[in-house]
Amino acid sequence: MAEVMKLNVITPEKQFYTGDVTMVELTTTEGNIGVYPNHIPLTAVVAPGVLTIHEESGKKEASLISGFITILPDTVTVMAEIAEWPDDIDFKRAEEARVRAERRLSSPEAGMDTLRAEMALKRALVRLGLKH
């Protein structure tokens, strides 16, 4: 039996995930990280990316859109703005969002919020990346 830690993923709407895991992978503003049990304490800012949850029975993936992560040796808590399982993602809508964001970025208008368009593109790409 592998060593496990408790993972809690919380969004403003609900407790998205809680369970025992052998590893968690996600993207922070400093880059991608993987967390195993007994990790040193750490707090980081979550960036848009895929949350990979490794359970003893296999792995699960979800989109994770910004938030904070707190890591303790036996518990990882993610407070996320948005977390979605692939079955909950509207891939047609995500594709439309990708096209809109790319169009905005390719022909910037005066006063356009470039950072907002870049974030919309990142969110769309994360969601589309979970389409199997």
Backbone as a printed PyTorch tensor [residue, N CA C, xyz], in Angstrom:
tensor([[[  0.8350,  -1.1770,   0.0000],
         [  0.0000,   0.0000,   0.0000],
         [  0.8800,   1.2410,   0.0000]],

        [[  0.6060,   2.1500,  -0.9480],
         [  1.3860,   3.3780,  -1.0570],
         [  1.0140,   4.3540,   0.0500]],

        [[  1.9350,   5.2240,   0.3530],
         [  1.6690,   6.2620,   1.3430],
         [  0.6830,   7.2650,   0.7420]],

        [[ -0.2580,   7.7510,   1.5540],
         [ -1.2750,   8.6800,   1.0530],
         [ -1.3340,   9.9530,   1.8930]],

        [[ -1.9600,  10.9560,   1.3190],
         [ -2.2470,  12.2090,   2.0090],
         [ -3.6730,  12.6030,   1.6580]],

        [[ -4.2450,  13.5080,   2.4060],
         [ -5.6080,  13.9830,   2.1690],
         [ -5.5600,  15.1550,   1.1910]],

        [[ -6.4310,  15.1030,   0.1690],
         [ -6.5720,  16.2080,  -0.7760],
         [ -7.9750,  16.7840,  -0.6480]],

        [[ -8.0510,  18.0950,  -0.5020],
         [ -9.3170,  18.8160,  -0.4860],
         [ -9.2540,  19.8750,  -1.5700]],

        [[-10.2190,  19.8560,  -2.4930],
         [-10.3270,  20.8930,  -3.5160],
         [-11.6750,  21.5700,  -3.2990]],

        [[-11.6130,  22.8650,  -3.0190],
         [-12.8080,  23.6170,  -2.6660],
         [-12.9920,  24.7640,  -3.6550]],

        [[-14.2260,  24.9260,  -4.1500],
         [-14.5670,  26.0720,  -4.9840],
         [-15.5880,  26.9150,  -4.2150]],

        [[-15.8950,  28.1060,  -4.6740],
         [-16.9130,  28.9010,  -3.9720],
         [-18.2770,  28.2120,  -3.9070]],

        [[-18.5630,  27.3410,  -4.8740],
         [-19.8620,  26.6870,  -4.9250],
         [-19.9520,  25.3820,  -4.1380]],

        [[-18.8110,  24.6530,  -4.0250],
         [-18.9150,  23.3170,  -3.4390],
         [-17.5570,  22.7460,  -3.0310]],

        [[-17.6490,  21.6330,  -2.3280],
         [-16.4740,  20.8000,  -2.0530],
         [-16.2970,  19.9680,  -3.3180]],

        [[-15.3400,  20.3140,  -4.1650],
         [-15.1690,  19.6710,  -5.4680],
         [-14.6250,  18.2500,  -5.3280]],

        [[-13.6320,  18.0640,  -4.4600],
         [-13.0160,  16.7450,  -4.2790],
         [-12.4640,  16.6540,  -2.8700]],

        [[-12.6240,  15.5000,  -2.2760],
         [-11.9460,  15.1870,  -1.0230],
         [-11.6480,  13.7020,  -1.0280]],

        [[-10.4260,  13.3520,  -0.6640],
         [-10.0620,  11.9450,  -0.6450],
         [ -8.5900,  11.7510,  -0.3560]],

        [[ -8.2090,  10.4860,  -0.2600],
         [ -6.8170,  10.1190,  -0.0360],
         [ -6.1390,   9.9230,  -1.3850]],

        [[ -4.9720,  10.5310,  -1.5430],
         [ -4.2460,  10.4820,  -2.8090],
         [ -2.7880,  10.1180,  -2.5660]],

        [[ -2.1540,   9.5790,  -3.6050],
         [ -0.7320,   9.2540,  -3.5200],
         [  0.1340,  10.3690,  -4.0900]],

        [[ -0.4810,  11.2250,  -4.9500],
         [  0.2470,  12.3490,  -5.5570],
         [ -0.7680,  13.3050,  -6.1620]],

        [[ -0.3920,  14.5730,  -6.2470],
         [ -1.1950,  15.6060,  -6.9040],
         [ -0.2660,  16.3970,  -7.8120]],

        [[ -0.7170,  16.6710,  -9.0440],
         [  0.0430,  17.5040,  -9.9790],
         [ -0.8300,  18.6760, -10.4040]],

        [[ -0.2280,  19.8640, -10.4720],
         [ -0.9610,  21.0400, -10.9170],
         [  0.0020,  22.1300, -11.3390]],

        [[ -0.5620,  23.2130, -11.8760],
         [  0.2360,  24.3310, -12.3470],
         [  0.1020,  25.4960, -11.3710]],

        [[  1.2450,  26.0580, -10.9900],
         [  1.2530,  27.2700, -10.1660],
         [  1.8390,  28.3980, -11.0150]],

        [[  1.8070,  29.5930, -10.4800],
         [  2.3940,  30.7140, -11.2100],
         [  3.9080,  30.5680, -11.3420]],

        [[  4.5020,  29.6870, -10.5470],
         [  5.9460,  29.4340, -10.6210],
         [  6.2850,  28.2490, -11.5120]],

        [[  5.2660,  27.5260, -12.0060],
         [  5.4900,  26.3670, -12.8670],
         [  4.7110,  25.1630, -12.3780]],

        [[  4.9130,  24.0330, -13.0440],
         [  4.2170,  22.7980, -12.6770],
         [  4.8520,  22.1810, -11.4410]],

        [[  3.9990,  21.6300, -10.5550],
         [  4.5300,  20.9610,  -9.3720],
         [  3.8200,  19.6210,  -9.1910]],

        [[  4.5280,  18.7150,  -8.5710],
         [  3.9760,  17.4420,  -8.1460],
         [  4.1800,  17.3340,  -6.6470]],

        [[  3.1420,  16.9160,  -5.9430],
         [  3.1950,  16.8700,  -4.4870],
         [  2.9530,  15.4400,  -4.0230]],

        [[  3.8800,  14.9220,  -3.2540],
         [  3.7650,  13.5990,  -2.6380],
         [  3.5290,  13.7750,  -1.1370]],

        [[  3.0680,  12.7200,  -0.4640],
         [  2.9570,  12.7980,   1.0010],
         [  4.3070,  13.2000,   1.6210]],

        [[  4.2320,  13.8950,   2.7330],
         [  5.4090,  14.3740,   3.4750],
         [  6.1600,  15.5020,   2.7650]],

        [[  5.4800,  16.2110,   1.8740],
         [  6.0660,  17.3680,   1.2030],
         [  6.3070,  18.4640,   2.2430]],

        [[  7.2940,  19.2830,   2.0100],
         [  7.5290,  20.4030,   2.9220],
         [  6.3410,  21.3710,   2.8540]],

        [[  6.0470,  22.0580,   3.9360],
         [  4.9520,  23.0350,   3.9060],
         [  5.2170,  24.1140,   2.8560]],

        [[  4.1490,  24.4610,   2.1390],
         [  4.2710,  25.4180,   1.0400],
         [  2.9090,  26.0120,   0.7400]],

        [[  2.8940,  27.2690,   0.3610],
         [  1.6920,  27.9180,  -0.1410],
         [  2.0610,  28.5260,  -1.4780]],

        [[  1.1660,  28.3680,  -2.4790],
         [  1.4520,  28.8860,  -3.8170],
         [  0.1630,  29.3600,  -4.4780]],

        [[  0.3370,  30.1480,  -5.5110],
         [ -0.7830,  30.6330,  -6.3050],
         [ -0.9950,  29.6710,  -7.4660]],

        [[ -2.2400,  29.2140,  -7.6370],
         [ -2.5840,  28.2770,  -8.7120],
         [ -2.8120,  29.0620, -10.0000]],

        [[ -2.3000,  28.5460, -11.1020],
         [ -2.5110,  29.1200, -12.4280],
         [ -3.4020,  28.1620, -13.2280]],

        [[ -4.0180,  28.6310, -14.3110],
         [ -4.8470,  27.7230, -15.1130],
         [ -4.0360,  26.5260, -15.5910]],

        [[ -4.5950,  25.3460, -15.3970],
         [ -3.9270,  24.1200, -15.8110],
         [ -4.7460,  22.9040, -15.4510]],

        [[ -4.1580,  21.7550, -15.6940],
         [ -4.8150,  20.4870, -15.4000],
         [ -4.4080,  20.0310, -14.0030]],

        [[ -5.3940,  19.6560, -13.2090],
         [ -5.1740,  19.0590, -11.8930],
         [ -5.1960,  17.5510, -12.0990]],

        [[ -4.0890,  16.8870, -11.8240],
         [ -4.0280,  15.4340, -11.9390],
         [ -3.9800,  14.8570, -10.5300]],

        [[ -4.9980,  14.0480, -10.2230],
         [ -5.1460,  13.4380,  -8.9000],
         [ -4.7790,  11.9640,  -9.0280]],

        [[ -3.7390,  11.5450,  -8.3260],
         [ -3.3160,  10.1450,  -8.3580],
         [ -3.8720,   9.4480,  -7.1210]],

        [[ -4.7930,   8.5170,  -7.3390],
         [ -5.3390,   7.6900,  -6.2700],
         [ -4.7150,   6.3110,  -6.4040]],

        [[ -4.8470,   5.4980,  -5.3690],
         [ -4.2930,   4.1440,  -5.4590],
         [ -4.9390,   3.3560,  -6.5920]],

        [[ -6.1790,   3.6770,  -6.9310],
         [ -6.9020,   2.9450,  -7.9770],
         [ -6.6870,   3.5090,  -9.3740]],

        [[ -5.9790,   4.6280,  -9.5030],
         [ -5.7600,   5.2310, -10.8170],
         [ -5.6660,   6.7370, -10.7060]],

        [[ -5.8040,   7.4120, -11.8510],
         [ -5.7100,   8.8680, -11.7990],
         [ -6.9480,   9.5140, -12.4100]],

        [[ -7.2200,  10.7440, -11.9380],
         [ -8.3270,  11.5550, -12.4180],
         [ -7.7570,  12.9030, -12.8270]],

        [[ -8.3950,  13.5150, -13.8350],
         [ -7.9670,  14.8420, -14.2630],
         [ -9.1460,  15.8000, -14.2360]],

        [[ -8.8360,  17.0460, -13.9310],
         [ -9.8420,  18.1030, -13.9110],
         [ -9.1740,  19.4080, -14.3430]],

        [[ -9.9830,  20.3420, -14.8390],
         [ -9.4290,  21.6690, -15.1180],
         [ -9.4190,  22.4510, -13.8130]],

        [[ -8.4120,  23.2660, -13.6510],
         [ -8.2620,  24.0660, -12.4430],
         [ -7.9310,  25.4800, -12.8960]],

        [[ -8.8080,  26.4260, -12.5460],
         [ -8.6490,  27.7990, -13.0080],
         [ -8.4110,  28.7090, -11.8100]],

        [[ -7.1970,  29.0350, -11.5700],
         [ -6.7260,  29.9610, -10.5320],
         [ -7.1910,  29.6460,  -9.1160]],

        [[ -6.4260,  30.1290,  -8.1690],
         [ -6.7160,  29.9010,  -6.7590],
         [ -5.4340,  29.8530,  -5.9560]],

        [[ -5.5050,  29.1480,  -4.8330],
         [ -4.3570,  29.0010,  -3.9360],
         [ -4.2340,  27.5500,  -3.5090]],

        [[ -3.0110,  27.1140,  -3.2350],
         [ -2.7730,  25.7790,  -2.7190],
         [ -1.9550,  25.9030,  -1.4340]],

        [[ -2.3700,  25.1320,  -0.4400],
         [ -1.6260,  25.0360,   0.8050],
         [ -1.2220,  23.5810,   0.9730]],

        [[  0.0650,  23.3680,   1.1610],
         [  0.6010,  22.0140,   1.2740],
         [  1.1800,  21.8230,   2.6690]],

        [[  0.7230,  20.7780,   3.3420],
         [  1.2770,  20.3250,   4.6100],
         [  1.7160,  18.8810,   4.4030]],

        [[  2.5140,  18.3160,   5.2770],
         [  3.0090,  16.9520,   5.0480],
         [  1.9160,  15.9050,   4.8090]],

        [[  0.7510,  16.0580,   5.4370],
         [ -0.2920,  15.0410,   5.2910],
         [ -1.5790,  15.5420,   4.6450]],

        [[ -1.6170,  16.8360,   4.2470],
         [ -2.8280,  17.4100,   3.6700],
         [ -2.4870,  18.4580,   2.6180]],

        [[ -3.2220,  18.3980,   1.5020],
         [ -3.1200,  19.4290,   0.4710],
         [ -4.5060,  20.0260,   0.3010]],

        [[ -4.5880,  21.3550,   0.3770],
         [ -5.8580,  22.0380,   0.1950],
         [ -5.7170,  23.0060,  -0.9690]],

        [[ -6.6370,  22.8710,  -1.9270],
         [ -6.6820,  23.7760,  -3.0640],
         [ -7.9750,  24.5670,  -2.9590]],

        [[ -7.8500,  25.8770,  -2.8930],
         [ -9.0200,  26.7480,  -2.9410],
         [ -9.0290,  27.3540,  -4.3380]],

        [[ -9.9410,  26.8590,  -5.1660],
         [ -9.9490,  27.1990,  -6.5830],
         [-11.1140,  28.1010,  -6.9540]],

        [[-10.8580,  28.9980,  -7.8810],
         [-11.9410,  29.8110,  -8.4340],
         [-12.9080,  28.8950,  -9.1830]],

        [[-12.3460,  28.0180, -10.0260],
         [-13.1450,  27.0700, -10.8060],
         [-12.3900,  25.7520, -10.8950]],

        [[-13.1020,  24.6440, -10.7010],
         [-12.5700,  23.2970, -10.9260],
         [-13.6690,  22.5180, -11.6390]],

        [[-13.3060,  21.8050, -12.7070],
         [-14.3070,  21.0970, -13.5100],
         [-13.7950,  19.7250, -13.9270]],

        [[-14.6480,  18.7180, -13.7950],
         [-14.3570,  17.4030, -14.3610],
         [-14.6010,  17.4800, -15.8640]],

        [[-13.9140,  16.6770, -16.6710],
         [-14.1200,  16.7160, -18.1230],
         [-15.5940,  16.5490, -18.5340]],

        [[-16.3480,  15.7130, -17.8380],
         [-17.7570,  15.4980, -18.1840],
         [-18.6090,  16.7490, -17.9720]],

        [[-18.1160,  17.7070, -17.1880],
         [-18.8770,  18.9270, -16.9040],
         [-18.5210,  20.0890, -17.8350]],

        [[-17.5470,  19.8750, -18.7010],
         [-17.0820,  20.9490, -19.5830],
         [-17.8760,  20.9350, -20.8800]],

        [[-18.3360,  22.1010, -21.2920],
         [-18.9930,  22.2830, -22.5870],
         [-17.8770,  22.5790, -23.5950]],

        [[-17.4220,  21.5560, -24.3240],
         [-16.2660,  21.7090, -25.2000],
         [-16.5650,  22.6200, -26.3920]],

        [[-17.7990,  22.6500, -26.8390],
         [-18.1670,  23.5550, -27.9360],
         [-18.0090,  25.0020, -27.4760]],

        [[-18.4790,  25.2850, -26.2760],
         [-18.3540,  26.6320, -25.7180],
         [-16.8780,  26.9920, -25.4910]],

        [[-16.0880,  26.0340, -25.0200],
         [-14.6560,  26.2760, -24.8080],
         [-13.9550,  26.5780, -26.1290]],

        [[-14.3310,  25.8720, -27.1900],
         [-13.7430,  26.1200, -28.5110],
         [-14.1230,  27.5170, -29.0080]],

        [[-15.3660,  27.9170, -28.7950],
         [-15.8040,  29.2640, -29.1850],
         [-15.0390,  30.3230, -28.3980]],

        [[-14.8050,  30.0840, -27.1230],
         [-14.0360,  31.0170, -26.2980],
         [-12.5950,  31.1150, -26.7900]],

        [[-12.0200,  29.9860, -27.1970],
         [-10.6490,  29.9830, -27.7310],
         [-10.5720,  30.8390, -28.9880]],

        [[-11.5210,  30.6430, -29.9030],
         [-11.5290,  31.3970, -31.1590],
         [-11.6870,  32.8940, -30.8930]],

        [[-12.6020,  33.2510, -29.9990],
         [-12.8220,  34.6640, -29.6550],
         [-11.5570,  35.2930, -29.0740]],

        [[-10.9240,  34.5810, -28.1440],
         [ -9.7160,  35.1200, -27.5010],
         [ -8.5800,  35.2660, -28.5030]],

        [[ -8.3980,  34.2870, -29.3700],
         [ -7.3330,  34.3800, -30.3780],
         [ -7.6020,  35.5320, -31.3390]],

        [[ -8.8740,  35.7350, -31.7000],
         [ -9.2320,  36.8380, -32.5960],
         [ -8.9100,  38.1830, -31.9220]],

        [[ -9.2570,  38.3050, -30.6420],
         [ -8.9690,  39.5530, -29.9120],
         [ -7.4640,  39.8200, -29.8390]],

        [[ -6.7100,  38.7740, -29.5950],
         [ -5.2660,  38.9450, -29.4520],
         [ -4.5660,  39.2200, -30.7830]],

        [[ -5.1230,  38.7200, -31.8820],
         [ -4.4760,  38.9170, -33.1870],
         [ -4.7490,  40.3010, -33.7660]],

        [[ -5.7940,  40.9600, -33.3270],
         [ -6.0930,  42.3030, -33.8260],
         [ -6.4730,  43.2060, -32.6560]],

        [[ -5.4760,  43.5540, -31.8350],
         [ -5.7850,  44.3580, -30.6520],
         [ -6.3960,  45.7060, -31.0100]],

        [[ -7.4500,  46.0390, -30.3060],
         [ -8.1110,  47.3230, -30.4840],
         [ -7.6000,  48.2720, -29.4020]],

        [[ -7.7840,  49.5440, -29.6620],
         [ -7.4160,  50.5290, -28.6450],
         [ -8.2790,  50.2850, -27.4100]],

        [[ -7.6410,  50.2200, -26.2670],
         [ -8.3840,  50.0350, -25.0270],
         [ -8.7230,  48.5930, -24.7050]],

        [[ -8.3350,  47.6320, -25.5650],
         [ -8.6340,  46.2350, -25.2910],
         [ -7.7650,  45.7370, -24.1300]],

        [[ -8.3430,  44.9400, -23.2930],
         [ -7.6360,  44.3840, -22.1470],
         [ -6.9170,  43.1060, -22.5990]],

        [[ -5.6410,  43.2300, -22.9500],
         [ -4.8660,  42.0990, -23.4620],
         [ -4.7260,  40.9970, -22.4250]],

        [[ -4.4780,  41.3680, -21.1820],
         [ -4.3250,  40.3650, -20.1290],
         [ -5.5970,  39.5350, -19.9810]],

        [[ -6.7450,  40.1930, -20.0380],
         [ -8.0250,  39.4740, -19.9270],
         [ -8.1980,  38.4900, -21.0950]],

        [[ -7.8350,  38.9100, -22.2980],
         [ -7.9400,  38.0260, -23.4620],
         [ -6.9740,  36.8470, -23.3360]],

        [[ -5.7700,  37.1000, -22.8330],
         [ -4.7990,  36.0120, -22.6450],
         [ -5.2940,  35.0000, -21.6220]],

        [[ -5.8930,  35.4870, -20.5270],
         [ -6.4300,  34.5770, -19.5030],
         [ -7.6010,  33.7690, -20.0550]],

        [[ -8.4600,  34.3950, -20.8560],
         [ -9.5790,  33.6760, -21.4730],
         [ -9.0550,  32.5710, -22.3840]],

        [[ -7.9840,  32.8680, -23.1160],
         [ -7.3840,  31.8650, -23.9900],
         [ -6.8060,  30.7150, -23.1750]],

        [[ -6.1090,  31.0120, -22.0810],
         [ -5.5420,  29.9590, -21.2290],
         [ -6.6380,  29.0590, -20.6580]],

        [[ -7.7250,  29.6630, -20.1750],
         [ -8.8420,  28.8720, -19.6250],
         [ -9.4240,  27.9510, -20.6870]],

        [[ -9.6290,  28.4910, -21.8890],
         [-10.1910,  27.6800, -22.9730],
         [ -9.2600,  26.5330, -23.3420]],

        [[ -7.9630,  26.8060, -23.4170],
         [ -7.0100,  25.7530, -23.7830],
         [ -6.9200,  24.6590, -22.7270]],

        [[ -7.0010,  25.0480, -21.4550],
         [ -6.9930,  24.0400, -20.3740],
         [ -8.1930,  23.1370, -20.5260]],

        [[ -9.3640,  23.7250, -20.7160],
         [-10.5930,  22.9290, -20.8490],
         [-10.5120,  22.0250, -22.0770]],

        [[-10.0760,  22.5740, -23.2010],
         [ -9.9820,  21.7730, -24.4310],
         [ -8.9440,  20.6640, -24.3000]],

        [[ -7.9280,  20.8790, -23.4870],
         [ -6.8930,  19.8690, -23.2760],
         [ -7.4040,  18.6200, -22.5640]],

        [[ -8.5550,  18.7150, -21.9200],
         [ -9.1320,  17.5540, -21.2220],
         [-10.0670,  16.7480, -22.1050]],

        [[-10.2800,  17.2090, -23.3340],
         [-11.1640,  16.4850, -24.2630],
         [-10.4330,  15.2460, -24.7530]],

        [[-11.0560,  14.1090, -24.5480],
         [-10.3870,  12.8460, -24.9470],
         [-10.9730,  12.3020, -26.2110]]])
